[in-house]
């Protein structure tokens, strides 16, 4: 299992830095100091490496989001919790988070998008379900809950990127301002 974890960590780093398509099996092997037969033993292919990353780190990411977006009739708390969760996850898993963002924006139909799509859809579903549950209490969202969900999801991802790239300070005040501007509008 140590070899598999080591190979996976190196793959995340390479895929994050160069992009999935630009990294070949030989590069993965060289970065991990292994032979092709060893990589094939653990993963069968480069796609198998990404599948494993999706099933492990992708699932870990998804579980943190699910936990943060449990709707308990407190819309602002849920928004705040998921924003903080995403930022903390990005800080703790910078290379994977960069890979996650790359995979989100990879072309539809590409091998990497097809492999990672179940994680993407589950994350979107968590946000959609949260906003749908919320609109029962906030009638003015009715009919626009999916739009608001996707806009907020993108806002959360963008905020986490800004934080890990050192372009935005992660503080209670920053989180408050982001959530406040979303809920009450920028003009208030």
Short mmCIF file of C-alpha atoms in Angstrom, two decimals:
data_model
loop_
_atom_site.label_atom_id
_atom_site.label_comp_id
_atom_site.label_asym_id
_atom_site.label_seq_id
_atom_site.Cartn_x
_atom_site.Cartn_y
_atom_site.Cartn_z
CA UNK A 1 0.00 0.00 0.00
CA UNK A 2 2.91 2.37 0.64
CA UNK A 3 4.01 2.08 -3.01
CA UNK A 4 0.47 2.78 -4.21
CA UNK A 5 0.20 5.85 -1.98
CA UNK A 6 3.64 7.10 -3.04
CA UNK A 7 2.81 6.67 -6.74
CA UNK A 8 -0.54 8.40 -6.22
CA UNK A 9 1.02 11.39 -4.46
CA UNK A 10 3.56 11.79 -7.26
CA UNK A 11 0.82 11.46 -9.89
CA UNK A 12 -1.26 14.17 -8.18
CA UNK A 13 1.77 16.44 -8.20
CA UNK A 14 2.55 15.80 -11.88
CA UNK A 15 -1.07 16.01 -13.06
CA UNK A 16 -1.50 19.22 -11.06
CA UNK A 17 1.62 20.85 -12.49
CA UNK A 18 1.52 19.67 -16.10
CA UNK A 19 -2.03 18.51 -16.73
CA UNK A 20 -3.26 14.96 -17.13
CA UNK A 21 -2.79 14.77 -20.89
CA UNK A 22 0.80 16.06 -20.75
CA UNK A 23 1.94 13.37 -18.31
CA UNK A 24 2.85 9.99 -19.73
CA UNK A 25 3.28 6.66 -18.00
CA UNK A 26 7.06 7.00 -18.22
CA UNK A 27 6.94 10.35 -16.42
CA UNK A 28 4.81 8.81 -13.67
CA UNK A 29 7.31 5.97 -13.31
CA UNK A 30 10.33 8.28 -13.23
CA UNK A 31 8.76 10.57 -10.63
CA UNK A 32 8.08 7.58 -8.38
CA UNK A 33 11.29 5.70 -9.12
CA UNK A 34 9.43 2.64 -10.35
CA UNK A 35 9.22 0.58 -13.51
CA UNK A 36 6.26 0.43 -15.88
CA UNK A 37 5.40 -3.13 -14.76
CA UNK A 38 5.13 -1.84 -11.18
CA UNK A 39 2.76 0.95 -12.21
CA UNK A 40 0.71 -1.50 -14.28
CA UNK A 41 0.60 -3.91 -11.33
CA UNK A 42 -1.02 -1.30 -9.10
CA UNK A 43 -3.11 0.66 -11.59
CA UNK A 44 -3.26 -1.09 -15.00
CA UNK A 45 -2.87 2.27 -16.83
CA UNK A 46 -2.49 6.02 -16.47
CA UNK A 47 -6.29 6.24 -16.46
CA UNK A 48 -6.26 3.73 -13.60
CA UNK A 49 -4.07 6.11 -11.60
CA UNK A 50 -6.58 8.94 -12.09
CA UNK A 51 -9.46 6.60 -11.24
CA UNK A 52 -7.73 5.74 -7.97
CA UNK A 53 -7.12 9.43 -7.21
CA UNK A 54 -10.81 10.08 -7.92
CA UNK A 55 -11.89 7.22 -5.66
CA UNK A 56 -9.62 8.29 -2.80
CA UNK A 57 -8.87 12.03 -2.73
CA UNK A 58 -11.96 12.91 -4.76
CA UNK A 59 -14.14 10.92 -2.37
CA UNK A 60 -12.42 12.49 0.67
CA UNK A 61 -13.13 15.94 -0.78
CA UNK A 62 -16.74 15.01 -1.51
CA UNK A 63 -17.31 13.67 2.02
CA UNK A 64 -16.08 16.92 3.57
CA UNK A 65 -18.45 18.91 1.35
CA UNK A 66 -21.38 16.60 2.17
CA UNK A 67 -20.72 16.99 5.87
CA UNK A 68 -20.53 20.79 5.63
CA UNK A 69 -23.69 21.06 3.53
CA UNK A 70 -26.02 19.13 5.78
CA UNK A 71 -29.09 21.36 5.86
CA UNK A 72 -30.16 22.15 9.42
CA UNK A 73 -32.48 25.08 8.67
CA UNK A 74 -29.62 27.56 8.98
CA UNK A 75 -28.80 28.75 5.48
CA UNK A 76 -26.02 31.16 6.43
CA UNK A 77 -24.31 28.63 8.70
CA UNK A 78 -24.37 26.03 5.90
CA UNK A 79 -22.88 28.49 3.41
CA UNK A 80 -20.23 29.54 5.92
CA UNK A 81 -19.37 25.95 6.86
CA UNK A 82 -18.89 24.82 3.29
CA UNK A 83 -16.81 27.87 2.37
CA UNK A 84 -14.51 27.30 5.35
CA UNK A 85 -14.38 23.56 4.66
CA UNK A 86 -13.39 24.09 1.04
CA UNK A 87 -10.70 26.63 1.90
CA UNK A 88 -9.26 24.39 4.62
CA UNK A 89 -9.31 21.39 2.29
CA UNK A 90 -7.56 23.41 -0.43
CA UNK A 91 -4.89 24.59 2.00
CA UNK A 92 -4.27 21.06 3.29
CA UNK A 93 -4.35 19.47 -0.19
CA UNK A 94 -3.03 22.21 -2.46
CA UNK A 95 -1.79 19.98 -5.29
CA UNK A 96 -4.93 17.85 -5.31
CA UNK A 97 -7.13 20.96 -5.19
CA UNK A 98 -5.29 22.39 -8.20
CA UNK A 99 -5.81 19.08 -9.99
CA UNK A 100 -9.49 19.12 -8.97
CA UNK A 101 -9.89 22.57 -10.53
CA UNK A 102 -8.12 21.48 -13.69
CA UNK A 103 -10.38 18.43 -13.97
CA UNK A 104 -13.49 20.59 -13.43
CA UNK A 105 -12.48 22.67 -16.43
CA UNK A 106 -11.20 19.90 -18.69
CA UNK A 107 -13.00 19.41 -21.99
CA UNK A 108 -16.22 17.42 -21.98
CA UNK A 109 -15.64 13.95 -23.39
CA UNK A 110 -11.94 13.94 -22.54
CA UNK A 111 -10.57 10.90 -20.73
CA UNK A 112 -9.79 12.85 -17.57
CA UNK A 113 -13.22 14.51 -17.45
CA UNK A 114 -14.96 11.17 -17.98
CA UNK A 115 -13.01 9.60 -15.13
CA UNK A 116 -13.59 12.48 -12.71
CA UNK A 117 -17.17 13.30 -13.74
CA UNK A 118 -18.85 11.21 -11.00
CA UNK A 119 -17.05 13.30 -8.33
CA UNK A 120 -17.99 16.55 -10.10
CA UNK A 121 -21.65 15.52 -10.34
CA UNK A 122 -21.79 14.45 -6.68
CA UNK A 123 -20.30 17.75 -5.53
CA UNK A 124 -22.80 19.68 -7.66
CA UNK A 125 -25.60 17.53 -6.24
CA UNK A 126 -24.55 18.39 -2.67
CA UNK A 127 -24.78 22.10 -3.44
CA UNK A 128 -28.01 21.69 -5.45
CA UNK A 129 -29.66 19.67 -2.67
CA UNK A 130 -28.65 22.25 -0.06
CA UNK A 131 -30.06 25.14 -2.07
CA UNK A 132 -33.21 23.19 -2.94
CA UNK A 133 -33.82 22.44 0.75
CA UNK A 134 -33.16 26.08 1.58
CA UNK A 135 -35.66 27.43 -0.93
CA UNK A 136 -38.47 25.84 1.09
CA UNK A 137 -37.72 28.46 3.76
CA UNK A 138 -36.59 31.21 1.38
CA UNK A 139 -39.35 31.36 -1.19
CA UNK A 140 -37.61 34.07 -3.21
CA UNK A 141 -35.08 31.43 -4.34
CA UNK A 142 -37.81 29.16 -5.75
CA UNK A 143 -37.10 28.36 -9.38
CA UNK A 144 -33.58 29.80 -9.15
CA UNK A 145 -32.08 27.42 -6.60
CA UNK A 146 -29.91 25.51 -9.10
CA UNK A 147 -28.60 28.76 -10.59
CA UNK A 148 -27.73 30.07 -7.11
CA UNK A 149 -26.22 26.72 -6.19
CA UNK A 150 -23.87 26.68 -9.17
CA UNK A 151 -22.94 30.35 -8.73
CA UNK A 152 -22.12 29.77 -5.08
CA UNK A 153 -20.16 26.58 -5.86
CA UNK A 154 -18.01 28.53 -8.31
CA UNK A 155 -17.62 31.34 -5.77
CA UNK A 156 -16.41 28.81 -3.17
CA UNK A 157 -13.89 27.29 -5.58
CA UNK A 158 -12.63 30.72 -6.69
CA UNK A 159 -12.23 31.85 -3.10
CA UNK A 160 -10.24 28.73 -2.20
CA UNK A 161 -7.98 29.27 -5.23
CA UNK A 162 -7.35 32.88 -4.25
CA UNK A 163 -6.46 31.80 -0.71
CA UNK A 164 -4.04 29.03 -1.69
CA UNK A 165 -2.38 31.31 -4.23
CA UNK A 166 -1.85 33.98 -1.56
CA UNK A 167 -4.15 36.50 -3.22
CA UNK A 168 -6.76 36.59 -0.46
CA UNK A 169 -6.43 36.36 3.30
CA UNK A 170 -8.37 33.55 4.92
CA UNK A 171 -10.03 35.07 7.97
CA UNK A 172 -13.39 35.12 9.70
CA UNK A 173 -13.92 38.63 8.33
CA UNK A 174 -13.23 37.53 4.75
CA UNK A 175 -15.63 34.59 5.08
CA UNK A 176 -18.26 36.86 6.62
CA UNK A 177 -17.93 39.41 3.80
CA UNK A 178 -18.24 36.75 1.09
CA UNK A 179 -21.31 35.15 2.64
CA UNK A 180 -22.88 38.51 3.51
CA UNK A 181 -22.44 39.81 -0.05
CA UNK A 182 -23.98 36.63 -1.46
CA UNK A 183 -27.00 36.64 0.84
CA UNK A 184 -27.67 40.37 0.99
CA UNK A 185 -26.21 41.57 -2.28
CA UNK A 186 -23.11 43.57 -3.04
CA UNK A 187 -24.82 46.94 -2.87
CA UNK A 188 -25.75 46.67 0.84
#
